[in-house]
mmCIF file of C-alpha atoms and ligand atoms in Angstrom:
data_model
loop_
_atom_site.group_PDB
_atom_site.id
_atom_site.type_symbol
_atom_site.label_atom_id
_atom_site.label_comp_id
_atom_site.label_asym_id
_atom_site.label_seq_id
_atom_site.Cartn_x
_atom_site.Cartn_y
_atom_site.Cartn_z
ATOM 1 C CA MET A 1 0.000 0.000 0.000
ATOM 2 C CA SER A 2 2.519 2.571 1.215
ATOM 3 C CA ASP A 3 4.742 2.134 -1.823
ATOM 4 C CA VAL A 4 2.085 3.603 -4.104
ATOM 5 C CA ARG A 5 2.924 7.198 -4.955
ATOM 6 C CA ILE A 6 1.079 9.966 -6.741
ATOM 7 C CA ASP A 7 2.780 9.190 -10.016
ATOM 8 C CA ASP A 8 1.707 5.543 -9.802
ATOM 9 C CA LEU A 9 -1.917 6.712 -9.967
ATOM 10 C CA PRO A 10 -3.527 7.663 -13.284
ATOM 11 C CA VAL A 11 -3.202 11.401 -12.486
ATOM 12 C CA ARG A 12 -3.340 13.981 -15.275
ATOM 13 C CA ALA A 13 -0.046 14.328 -17.146
ATOM 14 C CA GLU A 14 0.455 17.980 -16.146
ATOM 15 C CA LEU A 15 0.335 17.057 -12.434
ATOM 16 C CA ARG A 16 3.058 14.398 -12.614
ATOM 17 C CA GLY A 17 6.205 15.173 -10.663
ATOM 18 C CA LYS A 18 4.737 18.394 -9.199
ATOM 19 C CA SER A 19 4.689 19.464 -5.513
ATOM 20 C CA PRO A 20 1.682 20.997 -3.750
ATOM 21 C CA TYR A 21 1.811 24.514 -2.230
ATOM 22 C CA GLY A 22 3.604 23.953 1.052
ATOM 23 C CA ALA A 23 4.843 26.811 3.225
ATOM 24 C CA PRO A 24 6.243 25.060 6.328
ATOM 25 C CA GLN A 25 3.889 25.296 9.331
ATOM 26 C CA LEU A 26 6.547 24.880 12.040
ATOM 27 C CA ASP A 27 6.028 25.374 15.759
ATOM 28 C CA VAL A 28 8.576 28.100 16.542
ATOM 29 C CA PRO A 29 8.302 31.195 18.781
ATOM 30 C CA VAL A 30 8.312 33.777 15.954
ATOM 31 C CA ARG A 31 6.527 32.909 12.702
ATOM 32 C CA LEU A 32 7.026 35.524 10.011
ATOM 33 C CA ASN A 33 6.732 33.351 6.907
ATOM 34 C CA THR A 34 3.224 33.545 5.431
ATOM 35 C CA ASN A 35 2.388 37.273 5.399
ATOM 36 C CA GLU A 36 -0.412 36.843 7.904
ATOM 37 C CA ASN A 37 -1.496 39.719 10.074
ATOM 38 C CA PRO A 38 0.124 39.081 13.507
ATOM 39 C CA TYR A 39 -2.710 40.693 15.457
ATOM 40 C CA PRO A 40 -5.585 38.472 16.539
ATOM 41 C CA LEU A 41 -9.025 39.948 15.849
ATOM 42 C CA PRO A 42 -10.117 42.493 18.495
ATOM 43 C CA GLU A 43 -12.449 41.091 21.175
ATOM 44 C CA PRO A 44 -15.547 43.181 20.198
ATOM 45 C CA LEU A 45 -15.246 41.789 16.678
ATOM 46 C CA VAL A 46 -14.896 38.239 18.023
ATOM 47 C CA GLU A 47 -18.144 38.839 19.946
ATOM 48 C CA ARG A 48 -19.887 40.208 16.862
ATOM 49 C CA ILE A 49 -18.772 37.206 14.800
ATOM 50 C CA ALA A 50 -20.200 34.870 17.454
ATOM 51 C CA GLU A 51 -23.474 36.786 17.345
ATOM 52 C CA ARG A 52 -23.798 36.752 13.564
ATOM 53 C CA VAL A 53 -22.763 33.112 13.328
ATOM 54 C CA ARG A 54 -25.360 32.220 15.988
ATOM 55 C CA GLU A 55 -28.014 33.910 13.841
ATOM 56 C CA ALA A 56 -26.770 32.091 10.759
ATOM 57 C CA ALA A 57 -26.794 28.781 12.639
ATOM 58 C CA ARG A 58 -30.566 29.017 13.050
ATOM 59 C CA ASN A 59 -30.902 28.712 9.271
ATOM 60 C CA LEU A 60 -28.257 26.100 8.551
ATOM 61 C CA ASN A 61 -30.977 23.674 7.486
ATOM 62 C CA ARG A 62 -31.250 25.896 4.381
ATOM 63 C CA TYR A 63 -28.677 26.536 1.671
ATOM 64 C CA PRO A 64 -26.913 29.895 2.012
ATOM 65 C CA ASP A 65 -27.618 32.932 -0.174
ATOM 66 C CA ARG A 66 -26.118 31.626 -3.412
ATOM 67 C CA ASP A 67 -25.375 35.124 -4.651
ATOM 68 C CA ALA A 68 -24.073 36.447 -1.296
ATOM 69 C CA VAL A 69 -25.923 39.703 -1.966
ATOM 70 C CA GLU A 70 -25.527 41.315 1.468
ATOM 71 C CA LEU A 71 -21.833 40.448 1.628
ATOM 72 C CA ARG A 72 -21.094 41.655 -1.902
ATOM 73 C CA THR A 73 -22.968 44.881 -1.157
ATOM 74 C CA GLN A 74 -20.783 45.522 1.893
ATOM 75 C CA LEU A 75 -17.588 44.598 0.017
ATOM 76 C CA ALA A 76 -18.596 47.058 -2.727
ATOM 77 C CA LYS A 77 -19.133 49.737 -0.092
ATOM 78 C CA TYR A 78 -15.696 49.045 1.418
ATOM 79 C CA LEU A 79 -14.060 49.335 -2.010
ATOM 80 C CA THR A 80 -15.923 52.553 -2.815
ATOM 81 C CA ASP A 81 -15.102 54.108 0.571
ATOM 82 C CA THR A 82 -11.393 53.255 0.395
ATOM 83 C CA SER A 83 -10.723 53.962 -3.290
ATOM 84 C CA GLY A 84 -13.073 56.825 -4.125
ATOM 85 C CA HIS A 85 -14.078 54.773 -7.172
ATOM 86 C CA GLU A 86 -17.752 53.843 -7.269
ATOM 87 C CA VAL A 87 -18.112 50.059 -7.042
ATOM 88 C CA GLY A 88 -21.545 48.406 -6.853
ATOM 89 C CA LEU A 89 -22.963 44.990 -6.010
ATOM 90 C CA ALA A 90 -22.959 44.024 -9.710
ATOM 91 C CA ASN A 91 -19.188 44.658 -9.912
ATOM 92 C CA VAL A 92 -18.239 42.380 -7.015
ATOM 93 C CA TRP A 93 -17.900 38.619 -6.682
ATOM 94 C CA ALA A 94 -16.739 36.718 -3.577
ATOM 95 C CA ALA A 95 -15.352 33.240 -2.951
ATOM 96 C CA ASN A 96 -13.434 31.134 -0.421
ATOM 97 C CA GLY A 97 -10.183 33.089 -0.523
ATOM 98 C CA SER A 98 -8.831 34.936 -3.512
ATOM 99 C CA ASN A 99 -7.259 31.639 -4.523
ATOM 100 C CA GLU A 100 -10.772 30.416 -5.316
ATOM 101 C CA VAL A 101 -11.505 33.682 -7.123
ATOM 102 C CA ILE A 102 -8.407 33.050 -9.251
ATOM 103 C CA GLN A 103 -9.461 29.452 -9.835
ATOM 104 C CA GLN A 104 -12.900 30.563 -11.011
ATOM 105 C CA LEU A 105 -11.332 33.154 -13.315
ATOM 106 C CA LEU A 106 -9.052 30.506 -14.823
ATOM 107 C CA GLN A 107 -11.935 28.039 -15.193
ATOM 108 C CA THR A 108 -13.836 30.770 -17.022
ATOM 109 C CA PHE A 109 -11.126 32.391 -19.144
ATOM 110 C CA GLY A 110 -8.344 29.772 -19.163
ATOM 111 C CA GLY A 111 -8.559 25.985 -19.398
ATOM 112 C CA PRO A 112 -7.298 23.352 -21.839
ATOM 113 C CA GLY A 113 -5.813 24.834 -24.992
ATOM 114 C CA ARG A 114 -5.444 28.233 -23.339
ATOM 115 C CA THR A 115 -2.559 29.925 -21.507
ATOM 116 C CA ALA A 116 -1.883 32.368 -18.681
ATOM 117 C CA ILE A 117 1.210 34.477 -18.043
ATOM 118 C CA GLY A 118 2.678 35.967 -14.848
ATOM 119 C CA PHE A 119 5.876 37.942 -14.360
ATOM 120 C CA GLU A 120 8.110 35.930 -12.061
ATOM 121 C CA PRO A 121 9.190 35.775 -9.343
ATOM 122 C CA SER A 122 5.603 36.354 -8.277
ATOM 123 C CA TYR A 123 2.779 34.593 -6.450
ATOM 124 C CA SER A 124 3.366 30.892 -7.101
ATOM 125 C CA MET A 125 -0.341 30.034 -6.872
ATOM 126 C CA HIS A 126 -1.081 31.781 -10.171
ATOM 127 C CA GLY A 127 1.007 29.121 -11.914
ATOM 128 C CA LEU A 128 -0.222 26.273 -9.715
ATOM 129 C CA ILE A 129 -3.909 27.097 -10.179
ATOM 130 C CA SER A 130 -3.312 27.488 -13.906
ATOM 131 C CA ARG A 131 -1.918 23.975 -13.981
ATOM 132 C CA GLY A 132 -4.815 22.689 -11.866
ATOM 133 C CA THR A 133 -7.316 24.107 -14.353
ATOM 134 C CA GLY A 134 -5.464 22.740 -17.375
ATOM 135 C CA THR A 135 -4.289 26.211 -18.383
ATOM 136 C CA GLY A 136 -0.786 26.382 -19.872
ATOM 137 C CA TRP A 137 1.537 28.521 -17.735
ATOM 138 C CA ILE A 138 3.985 31.010 -19.190
ATOM 139 C CA SER A 139 6.651 32.434 -16.906
ATOM 140 C CA GLY A 140 7.084 36.054 -17.992
ATOM 141 C CA PRO A 141 10.190 38.115 -17.246
ATOM 142 C CA ARG A 142 11.111 40.510 -14.445
ATOM 143 C CA GLY A 143 14.339 42.500 -14.213
ATOM 144 C CA ASP A 144 17.208 41.814 -11.787
ATOM 145 C CA ASP A 145 15.718 44.517 -9.551
ATOM 146 C CA PHE A 146 12.357 42.650 -9.682
ATOM 147 C CA THR A 147 10.568 45.408 -11.616
ATOM 148 C CA ILE A 148 8.594 44.672 -14.786
ATOM 149 C CA ASP A 149 10.204 46.162 -17.888
ATOM 150 C CA VAL A 150 7.188 47.302 -19.928
ATOM 151 C CA GLU A 151 8.758 46.685 -23.316
ATOM 152 C CA VAL A 152 10.089 43.238 -22.475
ATOM 153 C CA ALA A 153 6.786 42.230 -20.829
ATOM 154 C CA ALA A 154 4.669 43.607 -23.695
ATOM 155 C CA LYS A 155 6.847 41.677 -26.121
ATOM 156 C CA ALA A 156 6.258 38.455 -24.169
ATOM 157 C CA ILE A 157 2.497 39.097 -24.313
ATOM 158 C CA ALA A 158 2.623 39.792 -28.059
ATOM 159 C CA GLU A 159 4.668 36.644 -28.626
ATOM 160 C CA HIS A 160 2.663 34.189 -26.472
ATOM 161 C CA ARG A 161 -0.805 35.770 -26.859
ATOM 162 C CA PRO A 162 -1.945 34.481 -23.420
ATOM 163 C CA ASP A 163 -5.638 34.324 -22.538
ATOM 164 C CA VAL A 164 -5.038 35.557 -18.980
ATOM 165 C CA VAL A 165 -2.390 37.997 -17.741
ATOM 166 C CA PHE A 166 -1.584 38.174 -14.013
ATOM 167 C CA ILE A 167 -0.072 41.326 -12.532
ATOM 168 C CA THR A 168 0.535 41.186 -8.779
ATOM 169 C CA THR A 169 0.839 44.609 -7.195
ATOM 170 C CA PRO A 170 2.292 44.975 -4.634
ATOM 171 C CA ASN A 171 4.135 41.892 -5.803
ATOM 172 C CA ASN A 172 4.614 38.816 -3.634
ATOM 173 C CA PRO A 173 7.338 37.782 -2.692
ATOM 174 C CA THR A 174 9.365 40.845 -3.689
ATOM 175 C CA GLY A 175 7.102 43.534 -2.130
ATOM 176 C CA ASN A 176 7.424 46.173 -4.851
ATOM 177 C CA ALA A 177 4.384 47.781 -6.477
ATOM 178 C CA VAL A 178 3.825 47.830 -10.234
ATOM 179 C CA PRO A 179 3.337 51.385 -11.563
ATOM 180 C CA ARG A 180 -0.097 52.262 -12.908
ATOM 181 C CA GLU A 181 1.408 53.119 -16.320
ATOM 182 C CA THR A 182 2.906 49.621 -16.559
ATOM 183 C CA VAL A 183 -0.455 47.996 -15.842
ATOM 184 C CA LEU A 184 -2.123 50.222 -18.440
ATOM 185 C CA ALA A 185 0.533 49.427 -21.049
ATOM 186 C CA LEU A 186 0.241 45.683 -20.404
ATOM 187 C CA TYR A 187 -3.554 45.874 -20.593
ATOM 188 C CA GLU A 188 -3.225 47.511 -24.020
ATOM 189 C CA ALA A 189 -0.650 44.906 -25.098
ATOM 190 C CA ALA A 190 -2.962 42.088 -23.956
ATOM 191 C CA GLN A 191 -5.937 43.543 -25.860
ATOM 192 C CA ALA A 192 -3.869 43.989 -29.010
ATOM 193 C CA ALA A 193 -2.549 40.416 -28.815
ATOM 194 C CA LYS A 194 -5.758 38.475 -28.217
ATOM 195 C CA PRO A 195 -7.800 40.158 -26.487
ATOM 196 C CA SER A 196 -7.269 38.611 -23.053
ATOM 197 C CA MET A 197 -8.279 39.087 -19.421
ATOM 198 C CA VAL A 198 -5.883 41.022 -17.190
ATOM 199 C CA VAL A 199 -6.074 40.107 -13.498
ATOM 200 C CA VAL A 200 -4.517 42.605 -11.109
ATOM 201 C CA ASP A 201 -3.906 40.790 -7.809
ATOM 202 C CA GLU A 202 -4.113 43.437 -5.082
ATOM 203 C CA ALA A 203 -3.877 41.088 -2.081
ATOM 204 C CA TYR A 204 -1.597 43.581 -0.289
ATOM 205 C CA ILE A 205 -2.951 46.902 -1.561
ATOM 206 C CA GLU A 206 -4.035 48.141 1.887
ATOM 207 C CA PHE A 207 -0.349 48.170 2.914
ATOM 208 C CA SER A 208 0.773 50.164 -0.121
ATOM 209 C CA HIS A 209 2.136 53.708 -0.175
ATOM 210 C CA GLY A 210 0.157 54.141 -3.403
ATOM 211 C CA ASP A 211 -3.445 53.849 -4.509
ATOM 212 C CA SER A 212 -5.553 50.911 -5.648
ATOM 213 C CA LEU A 213 -5.925 50.424 -9.400
ATOM 214 C CA LEU A 214 -9.723 50.050 -9.048
ATOM 215 C CA PRO A 215 -10.369 53.299 -10.991
ATOM 216 C CA LEU A 216 -8.808 51.624 -14.057
ATOM 217 C CA LEU A 217 -11.877 49.343 -14.236
ATOM 218 C CA GLU A 218 -13.766 52.234 -15.851
ATOM 219 C CA GLY A 219 -14.156 51.402 -19.543
ATOM 220 C CA ARG A 220 -11.979 48.250 -19.332
ATOM 221 C CA PRO A 221 -14.279 45.194 -19.298
ATOM 222 C CA ASN A 222 -11.332 42.785 -19.598
ATOM 223 C CA LEU A 223 -9.719 44.013 -16.373
ATOM 224 C CA VAL A 224 -10.241 42.319 -12.993
ATOM 225 C CA VAL A 225 -8.956 43.456 -9.599
ATOM 226 C CA SER A 226 -8.736 40.679 -7.007
ATOM 227 C CA ARG A 227 -8.656 41.275 -3.265
ATOM 228 C CA THR A 228 -8.617 39.258 -0.055
ATOM 229 C CA MET A 229 -9.530 39.531 3.628
ATOM 230 C CA SER A 230 -6.569 37.256 4.458
ATOM 231 C CA LYS A 231 -3.943 39.970 4.879
ATOM 232 C CA ALA A 232 -5.093 43.496 5.788
ATOM 233 C CA PHE A 233 -8.242 42.260 7.539
ATOM 234 C CA GLY A 234 -6.247 39.796 9.613
ATOM 235 C CA ALA A 235 -8.657 37.031 8.665
ATOM 236 C CA ALA A 236 -6.600 34.408 6.817
ATOM 237 C CA GLY A 237 -8.547 31.704 8.665
ATOM 238 C CA LEU A 238 -11.863 33.023 7.355
ATOM 239 C CA ARG A 239 -11.109 32.239 3.677
ATOM 240 C CA LEU A 240 -12.720 35.185 1.945
ATOM 241 C CA GLY A 241 -11.491 36.656 -1.309
ATOM 242 C CA TYR A 242 -13.296 38.828 -3.816
ATOM 243 C CA LEU A 243 -12.969 40.580 -7.122
ATOM 244 C CA ALA A 244 -14.139 43.809 -8.687
ATOM 245 C CA ALA A 245 -14.782 43.973 -12.425
ATOM 246 C CA HIS A 246 -17.343 44.766 -15.092
ATOM 247 C CA PRO A 247 -20.729 43.127 -14.257
ATOM 248 C CA ALA A 248 -20.308 40.835 -17.294
ATOM 249 C CA VAL A 249 -17.226 39.277 -15.630
ATOM 250 C CA VAL A 250 -19.263 38.655 -12.474
ATOM 251 C CA ASP A 251 -21.931 36.975 -14.628
ATOM 252 C CA ALA A 252 -19.295 34.900 -16.424
ATOM 253 C CA VAL A 253 -17.656 33.421 -13.300
ATOM 254 C CA GLN A 254 -21.083 32.231 -12.167
ATOM 255 C CA LEU A 255 -20.945 29.743 -15.043
ATOM 256 C CA VAL A 256 -18.227 27.828 -13.179
ATOM 257 C CA ARG A 257 -18.794 28.513 -9.479
ATOM 258 C CA LEU A 258 -20.155 25.604 -7.481
ATOM 259 C CA PRO A 259 -23.699 26.270 -6.298
ATOM 260 C CA TYR A 260 -23.712 27.601 -2.704
ATOM 261 C CA HIS A 261 -19.915 27.760 -2.669
ATOM 262 C CA LEU A 262 -19.810 30.381 0.079
ATOM 263 C CA SER A 263 -21.179 28.960 3.332
ATOM 264 C CA ALA A 264 -23.634 30.904 5.475
ATOM 265 C CA VAL A 265 -21.060 30.806 8.304
ATOM 266 C CA THR A 266 -18.405 32.370 6.061
ATOM 267 C CA GLN A 267 -20.791 35.069 4.861
ATOM 268 C CA ALA A 268 -21.861 35.891 8.427
ATOM 269 C CA THR A 269 -18.258 36.071 9.648
ATOM 270 C CA ALA A 270 -17.100 38.261 6.773
ATOM 271 C CA LEU A 271 -20.042 40.616 7.315
ATOM 272 C CA ALA A 272 -19.110 40.978 10.985
ATOM 273 C CA ALA A 273 -15.500 41.778 10.006
ATOM 274 C CA LEU A 274 -16.662 44.404 7.525
ATOM 275 C CA GLU A 275 -18.553 46.137 10.347
ATOM 276 C CA HIS A 276 -15.162 46.631 12.065
ATOM 277 C CA THR A 277 -13.181 47.904 9.095
ATOM 278 C CA ASP A 278 -12.028 51.042 10.950
ATOM 279 C CA VAL A 279 -10.333 49.135 13.775
ATOM 280 C CA LEU A 280 -8.802 46.615 11.380
ATOM 281 C CA LEU A 281 -7.366 49.349 9.176
ATOM 282 C CA LYS A 282 -5.699 50.880 12.267
ATOM 283 C CA TYR A 283 -3.702 47.652 12.634
ATOM 284 C CA VAL A 284 -2.743 48.073 9.000
ATOM 285 C CA GLU A 285 -1.253 51.502 9.792
ATOM 286 C CA GLN A 286 0.759 49.941 12.617
ATOM 287 C CA LEU A 287 2.013 47.199 10.320
ATOM 288 C CA LYS A 288 2.984 49.710 7.658
ATOM 289 C CA SER A 289 5.203 51.573 10.078
ATOM 290 C CA GLU A 290 6.700 48.275 11.309
ATOM 291 C CA ARG A 291 7.338 47.336 7.659
ATOM 292 C CA ASP A 292 9.125 50.651 7.115
ATOM 293 C CA ARG A 293 11.155 50.025 10.279
ATOM 294 C CA LEU A 294 12.174 46.564 9.017
ATOM 295 C CA VAL A 295 13.331 48.084 5.722
ATOM 296 C CA ALA A 296 15.378 50.781 7.487
ATOM 297 C CA GLU A 297 16.896 48.450 10.103
ATOM 298 C CA LEU A 298 17.767 45.756 7.574
ATOM 299 C CA ARG A 299 19.556 48.355 5.460
ATOM 300 C CA ALA A 300 21.338 49.727 8.541
ATOM 301 C CA ALA A 301 22.501 46.185 9.295
ATOM 302 C CA GLY A 302 24.043 45.956 5.831
ATOM 303 C CA TYR A 303 21.389 43.985 3.953
ATOM 304 C CA GLU A 304 19.994 44.719 0.532
ATOM 305 C CA VAL A 305 16.239 45.273 0.611
ATOM 306 C CA VAL A 306 13.621 45.534 -2.139
ATOM 307 C CA GLU A 307 11.388 48.605 -1.720
ATOM 308 C CA SER A 308 8.202 47.292 -0.101
ATOM 309 C CA ASP A 309 4.558 48.307 -0.497
ATOM 310 C CA ALA A 310 3.346 45.157 1.266
ATOM 311 C CA ASN A 311 3.358 43.740 4.805
ATOM 312 C CA PHE A 312 6.603 41.876 4.148
ATOM 313 C CA VAL A 313 10.125 42.621 3.033
ATOM 314 C CA GLN A 314 12.451 40.741 0.713
ATOM 315 C CA PHE A 315 16.049 40.972 1.869
ATOM 316 C CA GLY A 316 19.450 39.587 0.890
ATOM 317 C CA ARG A 317 21.805 38.910 -0.512
ATOM 318 C CA PHE A 318 22.975 35.566 0.713
ATOM 319 C CA GLU A 319 25.477 33.299 -0.898
ATOM 320 C CA ASP A 320 23.231 30.441 0.158
ATOM 321 C CA SER A 321 19.763 31.607 1.156
ATOM 322 C CA HIS A 322 18.653 28.204 2.421
ATOM 323 C CA THR A 323 21.534 28.043 4.918
ATOM 324 C CA ALA A 324 20.735 31.608 6.030
ATOM 325 C CA TRP A 325 17.055 30.597 6.411
ATOM 326 C CA GLN A 326 18.097 27.677 8.642
ATOM 327 C CA LYS A 327 20.368 29.892 10.769
ATOM 328 C CA ILE A 328 17.564 32.394 11.343
ATOM 329 C CA LEU A 329 15.275 29.470 12.215
ATOM 330 C CA ASP A 330 17.884 28.174 14.700
ATOM 331 C CA ARG A 331 17.408 31.508 16.477
ATOM 332 C CA GLY A 332 13.650 30.831 16.782
ATOM 333 C CA VAL A 333 12.480 32.936 13.845
ATOM 334 C CA LEU A 334 10.737 31.405 10.826
ATOM 335 C CA VAL A 335 11.045 33.437 7.608
ATOM 336 C CA ARG A 336 10.329 32.383 4.029
ATOM 337 C CA ASP A 337 12.662 30.876 1.501
ATOM 338 C CA ASN A 338 10.844 31.270 -1.798
ATOM 339 C CA GLY A 339 13.634 29.634 -3.723
ATOM 340 C CA ILE A 340 14.853 32.937 -5.159
ATOM 341 C CA PRO A 341 18.644 32.568 -5.087
ATOM 342 C CA GLY A 342 20.207 35.041 -2.651
ATOM 343 C CA TRP A 343 16.988 36.324 -1.084
ATOM 344 C CA LEU A 344 14.630 35.630 1.826
ATOM 345 C CA ARG A 345 11.292 37.167 2.781
ATOM 346 C CA VAL A 346 10.099 38.291 6.208
ATOM 347 C CA SER A 347 6.515 39.272 7.097
ATOM 348 C CA ALA A 348 5.999 42.290 9.364
ATOM 349 C CA GLY A 349 4.995 40.988 12.793
ATOM 350 C CA THR A 350 4.345 42.688 16.112
ATOM 351 C CA PRO A 351 7.120 45.060 17.304
ATOM 352 C CA ASP A 352 8.454 42.310 19.627
ATOM 353 C CA GLU A 353 8.498 39.711 16.854
ATOM 354 C CA ASN A 354 10.264 42.138 14.536
ATOM 355 C CA ASP A 355 12.846 42.892 17.247
ATOM 356 C CA ALA A 356 13.525 39.168 17.600
ATOM 357 C CA PHE A 357 13.929 38.887 13.838
ATOM 358 C CA LEU A 358 16.234 41.925 13.647
ATOM 359 C CA ASP A 359 18.411 40.544 16.471
ATOM 360 C CA ALA A 360 18.703 37.258 14.594
ATOM 361 C CA VAL A 361 19.718 38.815 11.281
ATOM 362 C CA ARG A 362 22.178 41.223 12.940
ATOM 363 C CA GLU A 363 23.864 38.235 14.624
ATOM 364 C CA LEU A 364 23.901 36.417 11.299
ATOM 365 C CA LYS A 365 25.631 39.374 9.665
ATOM 366 C CA LYS A 366 28.301 39.435 12.394
ATOM 367 C CA GLU A 367 28.847 35.715 12.000
ATOM 368 C CA GLN A 368 29.250 36.091 8.233
ATOM 369 C CA SER A 369 31.763 38.922 8.469
ATOM 370 C CA ALA A 370 33.709 37.248 11.311
HETATM 371 C C1 PLP B 1 -1.849 35.748 0.179
HETATM 372 C C2 PLP B 1 -2.127 36.049 -1.239
HETATM 373 C C3 PLP B 1 -3.395 35.848 -1.747
HETATM 374 C C4 PLP B 1 -4.476 35.453 -0.803
HETATM 375 O O1 PLP B 1 -5.015 34.275 -0.978
HETATM 376 P P1 PLP B 1 -6.303 33.901 -0.122
HETATM 377 O O2 PLP B 1 -6.768 32.703 -0.824
HETATM 378 O O3 PLP B 1 -7.265 35.060 -0.233
HETATM 379 O O4 PLP B 1 -5.874 33.682 1.291
HETATM 380 C C5 PLP B 1 -3.659 36.167 -3.071
HETATM 381 N N1 PLP B 1 -2.698 36.678 -3.852
HETATM 382 C C6 PLP B 1 -1.468 36.915 -3.383
HETATM 383 C C7 PLP B 1 -0.461 37.551 -4.259
HETATM 384 C C8 PLP B 1 -1.143 36.582 -2.072
HETATM 385 O O5 PLP B 1 0.090 36.765 -1.620
#
C-alpha cells in the first residue's frame, strides 16, 4: 500500500512530478513566513462574529444565499469608501479566498488549450492554479531589480498571446508595487494580442504607499482586480477573497462557481469583520510603520532590501539563502525561503516579533563577516 505514490496513480499528465503549495507550518516562537497579520481579531469583533454566526446557525438547514448579496454589497461599499471609485454589487464577486476567485477566473477564461502568463518571481499560486485548471503557464520576465520592464513584458504578451495575464501589485514575494502606467501598457498589449483578461492581484494593496488600481476598471471590461480579507483584515482563517470587475465578468464566473460555494457561516463572519473595518485598518497603519522600520533596520545592518509596499520585506543577498534561512530558524524565527537565489522574505509581525527577527539577522551578519 505505502509504496504507491502519486505518479503511480492515473493522475493527469500535467500534475506528474509536481509538488503541492507547502509553506512550512513549524512550531517556533516567531513565525514571520506567510504574510499573515500578527494581530488576533479584536475582542468586540470576536463577539460580533459569534453573534452573527449564531443567527446564521438558526438557518443552517437551508442553503446559504447563493449570490451572497448582502456580503457583496458591503464589500462594494468598502471598495468605494477606500478607493473613491464607485463600485456596486454588480461589480463584485466573492469566494473562499482569492485563490478560489483566481481558480474561477481561470476556469472561465483559461482551461485546456489556453494559456496564462505571470511575471516571475511572483505569487506561485497563479502558476499552480493554472496547472490545476489545465491552463498552460507562461513564466514572464522581471528585471534583476524585480521590476517589470514594460517593453520586455509587452513583447512576451505579443509573442505568447496568453488568454489571462496576471499582474501582482504589490508583488509577492518581492514587495514592490507595479506602476499604474505599466499595468495600463500591459492591458493595451494584452488587448492587441488576443484580447485577453488582465487580473490585477491586489492582495496587499491596503499596505501600499500608493493607490488601488480600481479606478482603471472604468471602460476596461477585460480588467479584474482581485482582493482578499486574508492579509489586511487579519482574517486568513476566514477564507474570503473577492474581485471587482465589469458586471459581465461577475456573470461569467457564475458559469463555473459551485452552487452555494460560500457557506452561510463564512458570509456571516465576513459581514461581521466588515462592520469593524475602521479598527482593522488601524492595525494596517501599525504594520505599515513596522514594515518601514524593518526596511530601514535591515539596510542599517548591511542587507539589501527591495522597496516594499506590502506587509513583508524581501532581503538579501545571501550566498546560500537556504543556509541563512536555517540559521535564522535556529534563532527561533521562521522566515520564508521562496527559492529565489540570494533572497529571503520576512513578514511584518508585532514590534516584539520584529525585534527578535532583527536581532537574529544582525547576529547572522556578524557571523558572516567574522
Ligand atoms: C496571500 C495572497 C493571496 C491570498 O489568498 P487567499 O486565498 O485570499 O488567502 C492572493 N494573492 C497573493 C499575491 C497573495 O500573496
